[in-house]
Short mmCIF file of C-alpha atoms and ligand atoms in Angstrom, two decimals:
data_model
loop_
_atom_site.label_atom_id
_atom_site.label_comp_id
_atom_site.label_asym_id
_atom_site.label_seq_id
_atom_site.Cartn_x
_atom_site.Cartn_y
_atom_site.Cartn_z
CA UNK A 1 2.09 46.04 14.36
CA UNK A 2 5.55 44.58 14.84
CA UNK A 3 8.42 43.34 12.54
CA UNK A 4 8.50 39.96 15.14
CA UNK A 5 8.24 36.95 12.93
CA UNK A 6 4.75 35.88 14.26
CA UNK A 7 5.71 33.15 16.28
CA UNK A 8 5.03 33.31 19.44
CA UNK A 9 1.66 34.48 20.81
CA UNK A 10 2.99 36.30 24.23
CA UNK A 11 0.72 37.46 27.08
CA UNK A 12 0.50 40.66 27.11
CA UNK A 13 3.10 41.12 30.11
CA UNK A 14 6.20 42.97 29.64
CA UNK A 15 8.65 42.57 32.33
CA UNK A 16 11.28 45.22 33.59
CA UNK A 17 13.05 43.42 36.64
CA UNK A 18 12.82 40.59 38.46
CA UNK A 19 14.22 39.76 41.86
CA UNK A 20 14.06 36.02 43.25
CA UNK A 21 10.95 34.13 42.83
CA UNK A 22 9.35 37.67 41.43
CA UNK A 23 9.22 39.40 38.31
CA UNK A 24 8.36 43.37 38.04
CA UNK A 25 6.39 45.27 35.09
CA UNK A 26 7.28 48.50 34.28
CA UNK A 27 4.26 49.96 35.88
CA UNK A 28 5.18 47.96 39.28
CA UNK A 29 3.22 44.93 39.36
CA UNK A 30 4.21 41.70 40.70
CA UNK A 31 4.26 38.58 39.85
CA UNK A 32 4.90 35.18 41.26
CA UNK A 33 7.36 33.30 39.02
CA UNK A 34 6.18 30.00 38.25
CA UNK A 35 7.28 29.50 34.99
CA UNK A 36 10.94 30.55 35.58
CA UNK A 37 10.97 31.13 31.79
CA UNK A 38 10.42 27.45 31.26
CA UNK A 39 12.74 25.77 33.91
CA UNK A 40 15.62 27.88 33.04
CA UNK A 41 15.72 30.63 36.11
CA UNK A 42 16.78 27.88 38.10
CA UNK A 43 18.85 30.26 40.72
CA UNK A 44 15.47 33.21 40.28
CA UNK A 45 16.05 36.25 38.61
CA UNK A 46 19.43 38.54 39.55
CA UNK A 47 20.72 35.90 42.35
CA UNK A 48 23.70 37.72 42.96
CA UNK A 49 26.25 35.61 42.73
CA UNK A 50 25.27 34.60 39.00
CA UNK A 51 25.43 38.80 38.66
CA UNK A 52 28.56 39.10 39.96
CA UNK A 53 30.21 36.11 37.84
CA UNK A 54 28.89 38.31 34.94
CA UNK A 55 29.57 41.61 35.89
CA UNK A 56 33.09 40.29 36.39
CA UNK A 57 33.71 38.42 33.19
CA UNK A 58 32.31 41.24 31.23
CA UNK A 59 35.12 43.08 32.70
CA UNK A 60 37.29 40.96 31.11
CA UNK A 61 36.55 39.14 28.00
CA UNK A 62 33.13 37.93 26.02
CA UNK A 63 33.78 35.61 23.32
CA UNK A 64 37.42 34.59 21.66
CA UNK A 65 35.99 31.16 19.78
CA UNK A 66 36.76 28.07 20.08
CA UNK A 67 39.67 28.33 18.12
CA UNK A 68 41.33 29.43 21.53
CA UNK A 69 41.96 27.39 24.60
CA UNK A 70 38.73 28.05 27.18
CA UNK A 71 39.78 27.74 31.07
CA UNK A 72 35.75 28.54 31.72
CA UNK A 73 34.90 25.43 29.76
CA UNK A 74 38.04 23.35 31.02
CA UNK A 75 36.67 23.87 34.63
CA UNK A 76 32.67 23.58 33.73
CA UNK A 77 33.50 19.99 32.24
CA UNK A 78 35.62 18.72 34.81
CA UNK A 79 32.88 19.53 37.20
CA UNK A 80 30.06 18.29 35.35
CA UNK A 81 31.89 14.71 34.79
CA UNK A 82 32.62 14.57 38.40
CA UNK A 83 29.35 15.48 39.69
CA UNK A 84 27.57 12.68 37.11
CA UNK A 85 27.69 9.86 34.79
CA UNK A 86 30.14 12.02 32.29
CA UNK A 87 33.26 11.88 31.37
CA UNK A 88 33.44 14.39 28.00
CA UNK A 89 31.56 17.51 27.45
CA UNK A 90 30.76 19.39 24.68
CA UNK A 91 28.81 23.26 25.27
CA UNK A 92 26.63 24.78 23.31
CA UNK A 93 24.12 27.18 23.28
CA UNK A 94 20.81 25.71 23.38
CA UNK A 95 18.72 22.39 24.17
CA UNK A 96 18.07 21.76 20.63
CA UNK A 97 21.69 22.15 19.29
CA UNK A 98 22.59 19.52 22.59
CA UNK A 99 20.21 17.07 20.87
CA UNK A 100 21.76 17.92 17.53
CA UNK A 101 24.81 16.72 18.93
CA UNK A 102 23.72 13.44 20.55
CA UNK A 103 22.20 12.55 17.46
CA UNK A 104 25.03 13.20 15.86
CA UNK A 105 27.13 11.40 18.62
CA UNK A 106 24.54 8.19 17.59
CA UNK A 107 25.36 8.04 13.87
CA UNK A 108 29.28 8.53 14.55
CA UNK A 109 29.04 5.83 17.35
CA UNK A 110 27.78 3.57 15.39
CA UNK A 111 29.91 4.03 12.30
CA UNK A 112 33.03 3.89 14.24
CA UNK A 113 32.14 0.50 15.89
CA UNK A 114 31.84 -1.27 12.56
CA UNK A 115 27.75 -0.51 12.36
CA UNK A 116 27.22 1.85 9.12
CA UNK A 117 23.64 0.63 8.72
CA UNK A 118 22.44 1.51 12.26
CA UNK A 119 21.42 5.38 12.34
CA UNK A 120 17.62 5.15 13.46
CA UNK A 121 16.76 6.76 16.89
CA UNK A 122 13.92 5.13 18.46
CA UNK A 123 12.30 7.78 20.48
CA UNK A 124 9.33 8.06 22.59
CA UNK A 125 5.21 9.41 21.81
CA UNK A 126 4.76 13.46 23.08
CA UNK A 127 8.40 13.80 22.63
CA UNK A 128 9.96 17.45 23.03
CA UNK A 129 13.52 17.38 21.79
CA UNK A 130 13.66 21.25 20.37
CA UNK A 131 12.68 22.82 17.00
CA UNK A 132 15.44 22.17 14.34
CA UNK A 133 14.90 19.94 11.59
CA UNK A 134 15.97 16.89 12.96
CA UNK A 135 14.80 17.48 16.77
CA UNK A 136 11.07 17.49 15.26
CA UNK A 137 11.73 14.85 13.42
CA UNK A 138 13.17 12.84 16.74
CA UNK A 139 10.06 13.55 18.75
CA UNK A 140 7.79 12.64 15.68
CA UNK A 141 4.48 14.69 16.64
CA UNK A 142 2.40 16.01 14.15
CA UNK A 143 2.10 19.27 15.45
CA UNK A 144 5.86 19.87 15.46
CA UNK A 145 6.05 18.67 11.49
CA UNK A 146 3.22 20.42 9.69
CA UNK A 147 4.28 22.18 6.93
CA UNK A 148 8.35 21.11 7.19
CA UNK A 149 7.41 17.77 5.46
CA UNK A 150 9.32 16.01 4.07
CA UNK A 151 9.98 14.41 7.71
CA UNK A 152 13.93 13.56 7.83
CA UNK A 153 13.30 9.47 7.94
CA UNK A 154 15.46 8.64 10.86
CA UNK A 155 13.41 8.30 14.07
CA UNK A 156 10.55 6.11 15.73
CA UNK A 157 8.24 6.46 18.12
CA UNK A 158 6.77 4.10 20.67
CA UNK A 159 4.84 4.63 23.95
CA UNK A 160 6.49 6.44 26.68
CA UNK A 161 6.99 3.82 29.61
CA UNK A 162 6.58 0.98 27.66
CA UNK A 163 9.66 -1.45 27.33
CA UNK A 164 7.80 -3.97 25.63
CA UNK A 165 7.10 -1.70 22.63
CA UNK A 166 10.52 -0.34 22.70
CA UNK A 167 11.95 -3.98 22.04
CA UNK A 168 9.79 -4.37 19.25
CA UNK A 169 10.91 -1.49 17.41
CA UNK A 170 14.42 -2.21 17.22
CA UNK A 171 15.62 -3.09 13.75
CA UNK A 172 18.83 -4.09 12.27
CA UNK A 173 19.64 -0.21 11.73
CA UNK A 174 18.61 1.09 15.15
CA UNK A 175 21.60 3.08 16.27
CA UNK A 176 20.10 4.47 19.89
CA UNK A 177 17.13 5.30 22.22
CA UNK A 178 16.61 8.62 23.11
CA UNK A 179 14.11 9.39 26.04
CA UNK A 180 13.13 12.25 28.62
CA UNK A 181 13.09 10.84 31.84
CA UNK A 182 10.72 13.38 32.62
CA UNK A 183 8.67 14.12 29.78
CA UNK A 184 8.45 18.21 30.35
CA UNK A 185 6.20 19.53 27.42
CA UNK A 186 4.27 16.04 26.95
CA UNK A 187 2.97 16.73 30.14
CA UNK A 188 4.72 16.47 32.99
CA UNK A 189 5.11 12.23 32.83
CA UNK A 190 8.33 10.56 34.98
CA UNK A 191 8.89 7.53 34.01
CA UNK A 192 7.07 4.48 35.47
CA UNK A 193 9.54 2.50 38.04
CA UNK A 194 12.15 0.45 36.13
CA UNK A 195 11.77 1.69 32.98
CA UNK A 196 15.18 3.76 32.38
CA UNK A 197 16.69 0.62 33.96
CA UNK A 198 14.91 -1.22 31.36
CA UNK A 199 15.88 0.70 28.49
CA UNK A 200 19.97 -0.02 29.80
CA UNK A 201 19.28 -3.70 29.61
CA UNK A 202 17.73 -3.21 25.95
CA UNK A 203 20.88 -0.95 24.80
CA UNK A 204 22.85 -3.38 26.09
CA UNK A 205 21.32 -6.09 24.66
CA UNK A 206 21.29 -4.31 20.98
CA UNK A 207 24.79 -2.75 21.57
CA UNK A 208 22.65 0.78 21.29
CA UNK A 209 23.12 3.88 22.92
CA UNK A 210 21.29 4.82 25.84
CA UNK A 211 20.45 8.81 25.16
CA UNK A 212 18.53 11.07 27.49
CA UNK A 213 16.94 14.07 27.23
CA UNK A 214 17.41 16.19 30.30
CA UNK A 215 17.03 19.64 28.70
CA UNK A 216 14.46 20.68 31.05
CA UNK A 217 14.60 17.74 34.03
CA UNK A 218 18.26 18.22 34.30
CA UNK A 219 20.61 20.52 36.04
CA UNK A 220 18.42 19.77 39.82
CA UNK A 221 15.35 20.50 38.99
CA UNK A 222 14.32 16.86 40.16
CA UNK A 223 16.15 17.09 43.34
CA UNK A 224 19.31 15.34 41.29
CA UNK A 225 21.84 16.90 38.94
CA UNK A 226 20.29 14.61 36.28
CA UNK A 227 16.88 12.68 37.01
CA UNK A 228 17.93 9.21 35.41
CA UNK A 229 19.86 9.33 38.71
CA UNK A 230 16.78 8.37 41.04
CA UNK A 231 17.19 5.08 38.96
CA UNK A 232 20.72 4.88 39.80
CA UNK A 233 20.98 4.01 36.04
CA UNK A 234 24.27 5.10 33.63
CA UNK A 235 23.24 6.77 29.91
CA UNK A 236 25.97 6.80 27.47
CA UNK A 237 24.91 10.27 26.25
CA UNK A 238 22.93 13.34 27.95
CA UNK A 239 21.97 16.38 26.68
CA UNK A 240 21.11 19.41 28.98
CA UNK A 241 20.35 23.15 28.94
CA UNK A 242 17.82 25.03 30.20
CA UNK A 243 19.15 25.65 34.18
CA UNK A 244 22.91 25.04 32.87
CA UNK A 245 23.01 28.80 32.23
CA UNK A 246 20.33 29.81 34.91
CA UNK A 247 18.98 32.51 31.61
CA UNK A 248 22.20 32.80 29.97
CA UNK A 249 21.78 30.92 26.84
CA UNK A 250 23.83 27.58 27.30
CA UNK A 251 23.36 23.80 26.02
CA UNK A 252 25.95 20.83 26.87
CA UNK A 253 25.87 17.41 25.46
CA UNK A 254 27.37 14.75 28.21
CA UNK A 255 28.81 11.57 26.95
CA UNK A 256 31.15 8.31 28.23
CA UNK A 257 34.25 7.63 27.20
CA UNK A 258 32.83 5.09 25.16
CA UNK A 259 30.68 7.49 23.12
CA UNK A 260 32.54 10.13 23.27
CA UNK A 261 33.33 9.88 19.45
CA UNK A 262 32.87 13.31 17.87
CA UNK A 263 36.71 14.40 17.42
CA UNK A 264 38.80 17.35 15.41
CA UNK A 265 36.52 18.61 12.53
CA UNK A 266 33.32 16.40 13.27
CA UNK A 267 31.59 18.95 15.25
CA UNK A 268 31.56 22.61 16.47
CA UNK A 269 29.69 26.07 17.18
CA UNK A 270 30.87 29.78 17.16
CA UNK A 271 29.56 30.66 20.85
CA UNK A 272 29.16 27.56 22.27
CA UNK A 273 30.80 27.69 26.05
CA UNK A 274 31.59 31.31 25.75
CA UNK A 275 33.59 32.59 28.86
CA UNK A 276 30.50 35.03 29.74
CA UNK A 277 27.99 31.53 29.29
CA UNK A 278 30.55 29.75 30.99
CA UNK A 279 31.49 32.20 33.96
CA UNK A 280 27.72 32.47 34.70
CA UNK A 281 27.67 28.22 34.37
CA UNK A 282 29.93 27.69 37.00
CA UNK A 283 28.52 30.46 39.11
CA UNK A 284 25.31 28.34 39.03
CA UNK A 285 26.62 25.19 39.56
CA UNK A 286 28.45 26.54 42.61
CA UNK A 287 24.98 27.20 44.22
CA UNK A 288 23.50 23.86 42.60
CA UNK A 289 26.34 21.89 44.73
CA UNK A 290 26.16 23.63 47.90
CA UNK A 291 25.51 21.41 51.05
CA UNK A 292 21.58 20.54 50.82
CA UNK A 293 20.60 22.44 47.59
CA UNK A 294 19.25 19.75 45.75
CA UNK A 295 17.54 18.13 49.05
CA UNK A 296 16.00 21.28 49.48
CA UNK A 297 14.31 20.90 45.94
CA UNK A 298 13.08 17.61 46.65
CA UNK A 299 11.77 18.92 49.99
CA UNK A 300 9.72 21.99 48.12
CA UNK A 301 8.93 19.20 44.98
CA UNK A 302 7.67 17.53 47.55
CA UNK A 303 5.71 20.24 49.37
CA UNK A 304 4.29 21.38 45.97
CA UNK A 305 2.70 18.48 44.97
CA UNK A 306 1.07 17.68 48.36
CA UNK A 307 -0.43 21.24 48.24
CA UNK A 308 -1.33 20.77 44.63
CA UNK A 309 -3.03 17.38 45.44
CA UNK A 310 -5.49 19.53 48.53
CA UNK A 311 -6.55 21.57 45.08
CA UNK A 312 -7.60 18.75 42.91
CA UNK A 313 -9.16 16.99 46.18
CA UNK A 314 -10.66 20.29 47.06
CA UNK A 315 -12.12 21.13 43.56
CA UNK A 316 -12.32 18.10 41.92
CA UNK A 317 -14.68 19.77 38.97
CA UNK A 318 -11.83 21.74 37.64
CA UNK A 319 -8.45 19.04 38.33
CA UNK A 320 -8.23 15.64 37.76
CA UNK A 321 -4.97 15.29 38.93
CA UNK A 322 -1.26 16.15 39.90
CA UNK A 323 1.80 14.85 37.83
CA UNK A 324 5.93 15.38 38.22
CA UNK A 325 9.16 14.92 40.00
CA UNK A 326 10.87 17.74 42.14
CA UNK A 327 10.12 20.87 41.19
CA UNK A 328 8.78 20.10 37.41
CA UNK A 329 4.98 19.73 38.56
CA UNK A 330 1.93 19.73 37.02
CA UNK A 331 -1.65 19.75 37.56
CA UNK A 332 -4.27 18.19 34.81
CA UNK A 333 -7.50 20.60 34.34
CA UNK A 334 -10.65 18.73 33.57
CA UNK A 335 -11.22 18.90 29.44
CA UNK A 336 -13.77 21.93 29.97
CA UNK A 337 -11.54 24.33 31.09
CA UNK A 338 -8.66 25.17 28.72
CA UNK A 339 -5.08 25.15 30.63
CA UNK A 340 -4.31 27.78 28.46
CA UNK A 341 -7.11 30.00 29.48
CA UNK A 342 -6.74 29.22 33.19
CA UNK A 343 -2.85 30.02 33.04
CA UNK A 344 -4.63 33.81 31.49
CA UNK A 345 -6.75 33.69 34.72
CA UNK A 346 -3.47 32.51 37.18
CA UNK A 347 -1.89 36.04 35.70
CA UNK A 348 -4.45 38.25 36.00
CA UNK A 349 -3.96 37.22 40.02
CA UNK A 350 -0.41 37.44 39.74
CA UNK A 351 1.07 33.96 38.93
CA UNK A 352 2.96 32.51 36.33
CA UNK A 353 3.14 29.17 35.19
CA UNK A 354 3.76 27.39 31.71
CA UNK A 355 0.83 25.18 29.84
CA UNK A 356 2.24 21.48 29.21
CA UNK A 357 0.36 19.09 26.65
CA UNK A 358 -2.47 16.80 27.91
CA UNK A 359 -4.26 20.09 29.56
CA UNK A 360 -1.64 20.30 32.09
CA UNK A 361 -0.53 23.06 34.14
CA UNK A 362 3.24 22.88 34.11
CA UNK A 363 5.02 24.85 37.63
CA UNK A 364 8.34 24.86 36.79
CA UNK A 365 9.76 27.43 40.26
CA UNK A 366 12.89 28.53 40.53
CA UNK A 367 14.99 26.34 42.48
CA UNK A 368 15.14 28.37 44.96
CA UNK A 369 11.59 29.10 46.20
CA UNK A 370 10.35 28.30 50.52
CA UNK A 371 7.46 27.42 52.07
CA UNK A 372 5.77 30.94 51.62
CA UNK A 373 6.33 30.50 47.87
CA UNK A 374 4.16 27.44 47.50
CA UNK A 375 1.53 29.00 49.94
CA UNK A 376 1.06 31.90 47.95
CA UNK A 377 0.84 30.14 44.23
CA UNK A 378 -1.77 27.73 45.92
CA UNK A 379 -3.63 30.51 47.66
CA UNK A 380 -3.99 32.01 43.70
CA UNK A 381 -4.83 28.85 42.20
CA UNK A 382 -7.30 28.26 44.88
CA UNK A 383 -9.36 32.04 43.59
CA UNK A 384 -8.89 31.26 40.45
CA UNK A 385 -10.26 27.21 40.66
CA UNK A 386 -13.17 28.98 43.04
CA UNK A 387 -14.06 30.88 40.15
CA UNK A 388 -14.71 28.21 38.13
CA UNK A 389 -17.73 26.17 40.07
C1 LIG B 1 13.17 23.00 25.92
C2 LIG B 1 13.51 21.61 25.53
C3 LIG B 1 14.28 21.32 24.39
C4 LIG B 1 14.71 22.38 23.41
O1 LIG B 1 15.50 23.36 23.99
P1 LIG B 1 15.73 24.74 23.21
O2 LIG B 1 16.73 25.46 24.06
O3 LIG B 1 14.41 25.42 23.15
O4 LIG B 1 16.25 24.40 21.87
C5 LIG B 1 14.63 20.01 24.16
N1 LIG B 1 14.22 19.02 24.98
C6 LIG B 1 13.48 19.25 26.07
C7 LIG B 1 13.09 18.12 26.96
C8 LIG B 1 13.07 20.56 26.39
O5 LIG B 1 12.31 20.77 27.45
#
């Protein structure tokens, strides 16, 4: 028995070390890393440069507050807003507390431009925006709410890709859209071609703020910093996380000028942008922005998916097909086989990946992985499909 709030229902792995694309139990087996603890390990596990940006700031100093001036932070932001849309950033220390604060942002925006009465978020069906109150709320799906009822009466939902449905929602008190480009936990769905740009027109139309999600498609992992950028469309607001910190806990909420409304006293967190978070931040983002990094994600994306597509064509009694941008795949198991069981089976052989809604297998590789990655999760998937007709 454990004293572990009940949670979480964990494989029964425990790992020791990891190293790369691998991960090491104590008793010396190896595994493929797949899941890259949900799209965080964006760099693997112990890249040495992100150790060494640690190492050295724990040398130095952890945590002072916020009440102090942060050069870690100062530099992070600059280089966020130059590399993107951005020109204000505010760090925190997860994806859910970045939503809190765009949601925030929404209300504030709104209020400040002589709207009061506009605070609803329209958001979109299979939704993940994190687990707080409010994030459950945003995304609206049942199995997020049961049993925290009463539902905080702020959002709506309307089919992902659909502009014509997103029109019809707005109201007089709709204060901003909020969408993941890529859905991640829905199951692995991009958005259909001209949506995002869409969903500008209709902000701008409604004097609304465009919000994206890009918790777990941002920070490369399409082949982009941000994946609204293969639509060469501008958000007002962006929340991130998961590969900000490359495992060190880290959130950031991205905003305009325009929005960025939340001054002195109207927001905050103890640990948010910490100089440790923010020493191993900029330590990723170094490798992120070195010459041909993010090409070489769309290249293995790319790679990943084609190989993926051989399975489904290959056994098409287990897949029904592959779904994703970059390296945020995913690969749809016929109803009769459980993706939840079959990621137990991908284990036993050594491979990790992360279940997705819709009975989708969600690959979420570090950044980082070649060729001989790929070949070796496919060669796995291909025993463990075999197995199964
Ligand atoms: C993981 C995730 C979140 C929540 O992030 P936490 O760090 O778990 O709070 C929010 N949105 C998306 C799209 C995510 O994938």
């Amino acid at each position: 028995m454990s004293a572990l709030m009940p949670t979480y229902a964990p494989s029964d792995l425990a790992f020791e070390k990891g190293e790369g694309v691998y991960l090491y139990t104590a008793d010396g087996r190896r595994f493929l890393d797949f899941c890259a603890g949900i799209a965080v390990s964006c760099l693997g596990h112990a890249h040495p440069h992100m150790v060494k940006a640690l190492k050295n700031q724990a040398d130095k100093v952890w945590h002072v507050s916020n009440l102090y001036r942060s050069p870690g932070q100062e530099r992070m932001a600059e280089r966020l807003a130059e590399a993107s849309f951005a020109d204000r950033v505010f760090f925190c220390n997860s994806g859910a507390e970045a939503l809190e604060t765009a949601l925030k942002i929404a209300r504030k925006y709104q209020r400040d431009n002589g709207h009061p009465e506009r605070f609803r978020v329209i958001g979109c069906e299979n939704a993940f925006h994190g687990r707080t109150l409010a994030t459950i709320a945003a995304a609206g799906q049942a199995k997020l709410l049961e049993g925290f009822e009463p539902v905080i009466d702020a959002f709506d939902q309307v089919a992902h890709g659909n502009l014509n449905e997103m029109r019809a929602a707005i109201t007089d008190e709709t204060a901003a859209i909020l969408v993941e480009p890529v859905q991640g936990e829905g199951g692995l769905r991009p958005a259909p071609e001209g949506y995002l740009q869409g969903l500008r027109d209709i902000a701008d139309e409604f004097g609304l703020l465009l919000m994206f999600d890009e918790v777990q498609c941002g920070m490369g992992r399409t082949g982009k910093l941000f994946a609204h950028e293969w639509d060469g469309v501008k958000p007002d607001v962006v929340s991130t996380a998961k590969g900000l910190g490359g495992g060190f806990p880290l959130g950031a909420c991205l905003t305009t000028e325009a929005a960025a409304v939340l001054g002195v006293g109207n927001h905050g967190t103890t640990y948010g942008g910490n100089p440790l978070g923010m020493a191993v931040a900029n330590a990723v983002f170094d490798v992120l922005m070195e010459d041909g990094f993010l090409e070489h994600v769309t290249k293995m994306g790319q790679a990943l998916d084609l190989a993926l597509q051989g399975l489904v064509a290959k056994y098409p009694d287990v897949f029904t097909q592959t779904r994703g941008q970059g390296l945020m795949r995913g690969i749809q198991l016929k109803e009769s086989i459980i993706n939840r069981d079959f990621k137990t089976e991908l284990e036993t052989e050594g491979l990790l990946v992360a279940p997705a809604g819709d009975n989708v297998i969600r690959l979420l590789p570090p950044l980082i992985i070649d060729d001989s990655h790929i070949a070796e999760a496919i060669a796995i998937f291909d025993t463990v499909a075999a197995s199964h007709v």
